[in-house]
Amino acid sequence: MNTSIARYAATSFVVAGAFGLAACSTVPAPTQQMGVAKSAIEQAQHVGAAQYASAELLVATDKMARADTAAHAEKYVQARRLAEEVEVDAQLAQVTATSTKSAAAVHELNKSTQDLRQEIERGAQAPGNQ
């Protein structure tokens, strides 16, 4: 009788283990996260990341390619992790591009203001204006 109980227990553990492994292997495809990552790259490109944050955008697009490869190989955990990293990298590219463009605009505005001041000073110092 002890032998049949031991066999039953062993069989139960094997079956439970098989179900446990099957549950672990049914990680869903990260479809939503992949879409969010691709959208983040598109938004970064839209604000000029290719010109103003090319290094950051390159990191994001390279990781996106790796995430796609992992998803096609059904390595969904890896694909999800990469897609999450892509989203952050693309957001960094977007912020960097926006910041760089803003700094360039401020520099141009300061230069225009300086040029205008110099023009006003020349006009005030011209003969006949005194």
Tab-separated table of C-alpha atoms in Angstrom:
chain	number	residue	atom	x	y	z
A	1	MET	CA	0.000	0.000	0.000
A	2	ASN	CA	2.867	2.399	0.704
A	3	THR	CA	4.199	1.724	-2.787
A	4	SER	CA	0.932	2.753	-4.448
A	5	ILE	CA	0.782	5.927	-2.351
A	6	ALA	CA	4.366	6.748	-3.284
A	7	ARG	CA	3.593	6.147	-6.979
A	8	TYR	CA	0.472	8.294	-6.742
A	9	ALA	CA	2.416	11.096	-5.058
A	10	ALA	CA	5.236	10.887	-7.608
A	11	THR	CA	2.750	10.916	-10.486
A	12	SER	CA	0.955	13.891	-8.951
A	13	PHE	CA	4.219	15.817	-8.665
A	14	VAL	CA	5.141	15.034	-12.274
A	15	VAL	CA	1.726	16.117	-13.549
A	16	ALA	CA	1.778	19.272	-11.416
A	17	GLY	CA	5.274	20.057	-12.654
A	18	ALA	CA	4.211	19.584	-16.255
A	19	PHE	CA	1.280	21.945	-15.771
A	20	GLY	CA	3.563	24.435	-14.049
A	21	LEU	CA	6.009	24.373	-16.958
A	22	ALA	CA	3.173	24.712	-19.447
A	23	ALA	CA	1.856	27.742	-17.572
A	24	CYS	CA	5.300	29.385	-17.635
A	25	SER	CA	5.704	28.818	-21.353
A	26	THR	CA	2.415	30.500	-22.235
A	27	VAL	CA	3.655	34.059	-21.840
A	28	PRO	CA	1.538	36.158	-24.193
A	29	ALA	CA	3.103	37.992	-27.101
A	30	PRO	CA	3.915	41.593	-26.143
A	31	THR	CA	1.784	43.000	-28.953
A	32	GLN	CA	0.657	46.093	-27.065
A	33	GLN	CA	4.127	46.935	-25.742
A	34	MET	CA	5.634	46.475	-29.216
A	35	GLY	CA	3.069	48.914	-30.615
A	36	VAL	CA	3.794	51.451	-27.881
A	37	ALA	CA	7.532	51.170	-28.572
A	38	LYS	CA	7.065	51.684	-32.322
A	39	SER	CA	4.820	54.665	-31.654
A	40	ALA	CA	7.444	56.189	-29.349
A	41	ILE	CA	10.046	55.891	-32.120
A	42	GLU	CA	7.683	57.542	-34.593
A	43	GLN	CA	7.035	60.407	-32.170
A	44	ALA	CA	10.770	60.904	-31.673
A	45	GLN	CA	11.289	60.984	-35.429
A	46	HIS	CA	8.438	63.476	-35.790
A	47	VAL	CA	10.137	66.012	-33.504
A	48	GLY	CA	13.447	65.724	-35.344
A	49	ALA	CA	15.348	63.112	-33.362
A	50	ALA	CA	17.060	61.883	-36.522
A	51	GLN	CA	18.745	65.283	-36.809
A	52	TYR	CA	19.023	66.409	-33.187
A	53	ALA	CA	19.329	63.128	-31.241
A	54	SER	CA	20.584	60.603	-33.753
A	55	ALA	CA	22.591	58.535	-31.258
A	56	GLU	CA	19.624	58.112	-28.927
A	57	LEU	CA	17.295	57.306	-31.812
A	58	LEU	CA	19.760	54.745	-33.167
A	59	VAL	CA	19.818	52.962	-29.803
A	60	ALA	CA	16.012	52.823	-29.814
A	61	THR	CA	15.719	51.561	-33.393
A	62	ASP	CA	18.420	48.924	-32.863
A	63	LYS	CA	16.634	47.627	-29.776
A	64	MET	CA	13.342	47.644	-31.688
A	65	ALA	CA	14.888	45.386	-34.321
A	66	ARG	CA	16.104	43.053	-31.566
A	67	ALA	CA	12.643	43.093	-29.955
A	68	ASP	CA	11.054	42.182	-33.310
A	69	THR	CA	13.541	39.331	-33.736
A	70	ALA	CA	12.823	38.047	-30.221
A	71	ALA	CA	9.056	38.262	-30.784
A	72	HIS	CA	9.296	36.327	-34.051
A	73	ALA	CA	11.341	33.674	-32.223
A	74	GLU	CA	8.564	33.571	-29.590
A	75	LYS	CA	10.956	34.808	-26.894
A	76	TYR	CA	8.204	36.983	-25.507
A	77	VAL	CA	9.796	37.858	-22.162
A	78	GLN	CA	12.904	39.159	-23.923
A	79	ALA	CA	10.799	40.945	-26.557
A	80	ARG	CA	8.696	42.679	-23.884
A	81	ARG	CA	11.775	43.799	-21.944
A	82	LEU	CA	13.405	45.179	-25.091
A	83	ALA	CA	10.191	46.917	-26.149
A	84	GLU	CA	9.973	48.605	-22.756
A	85	GLU	CA	13.579	49.761	-23.134
A	86	VAL	CA	12.800	51.014	-26.641
A	87	GLU	CA	9.977	53.149	-25.288
A	88	VAL	CA	12.296	54.800	-22.754
A	89	ASP	CA	15.126	55.232	-25.288
A	90	ALA	CA	12.750	56.789	-27.815
A	91	GLN	CA	11.384	59.145	-25.176
A	92	LEU	CA	14.962	60.169	-24.378
A	93	ALA	CA	15.579	60.831	-28.083
A	94	GLN	CA	12.393	62.899	-28.245
A	95	VAL	CA	13.293	64.992	-25.195
A	96	THR	CA	16.878	65.438	-26.382
A	97	ALA	CA	15.730	66.571	-29.831
A	98	THR	CA	13.178	68.974	-28.390
A	99	SER	CA	15.710	70.396	-25.949
A	100	THR	CA	18.374	70.809	-28.635
A	101	LYS	CA	15.915	72.527	-30.975
A	102	SER	CA	14.796	74.843	-28.176
A	103	ALA	CA	18.384	75.727	-27.304
A	104	ALA	CA	19.084	76.513	-30.959
A	105	ALA	CA	15.981	78.725	-31.122
A	106	VAL	CA	17.037	80.593	-27.977
A	107	HIS	CA	20.529	81.083	-29.413
A	108	GLU	CA	19.072	82.432	-32.663
A	109	LEU	CA	16.724	84.750	-30.787
A	110	ASN	CA	19.602	86.097	-28.682
A	111	LYS	CA	21.661	86.675	-31.823
A	112	SER	CA	18.774	88.506	-33.492
A	113	THR	CA	18.292	90.662	-30.399
A	114	GLN	CA	21.989	91.500	-30.333
A	115	ASP	CA	21.970	92.372	-34.053
A	116	LEU	CA	18.929	94.619	-33.536
A	117	ARG	CA	20.603	96.408	-30.623
A	118	GLN	CA	23.709	97.009	-32.721
A	119	GLU	CA	21.572	98.371	-35.548
A	120	ILE	CA	19.775	100.721	-33.154
A	121	GLU	CA	23.105	101.917	-31.730
A	122	ARG	CA	24.487	102.599	-35.221
A	123	GLY	CA	21.358	104.561	-36.080
A	124	ALA	CA	21.606	106.612	-32.892
A	125	GLN	CA	25.269	107.397	-33.563
A	126	ALA	CA	24.810	108.342	-37.215
A	127	PRO	CA	25.483	112.004	-38.084
A	128	GLY	CA	22.307	114.089	-38.045
A	129	ASN	CA	20.612	111.943	-35.365
A	130	GLN	CA	22.212	113.791	-32.505
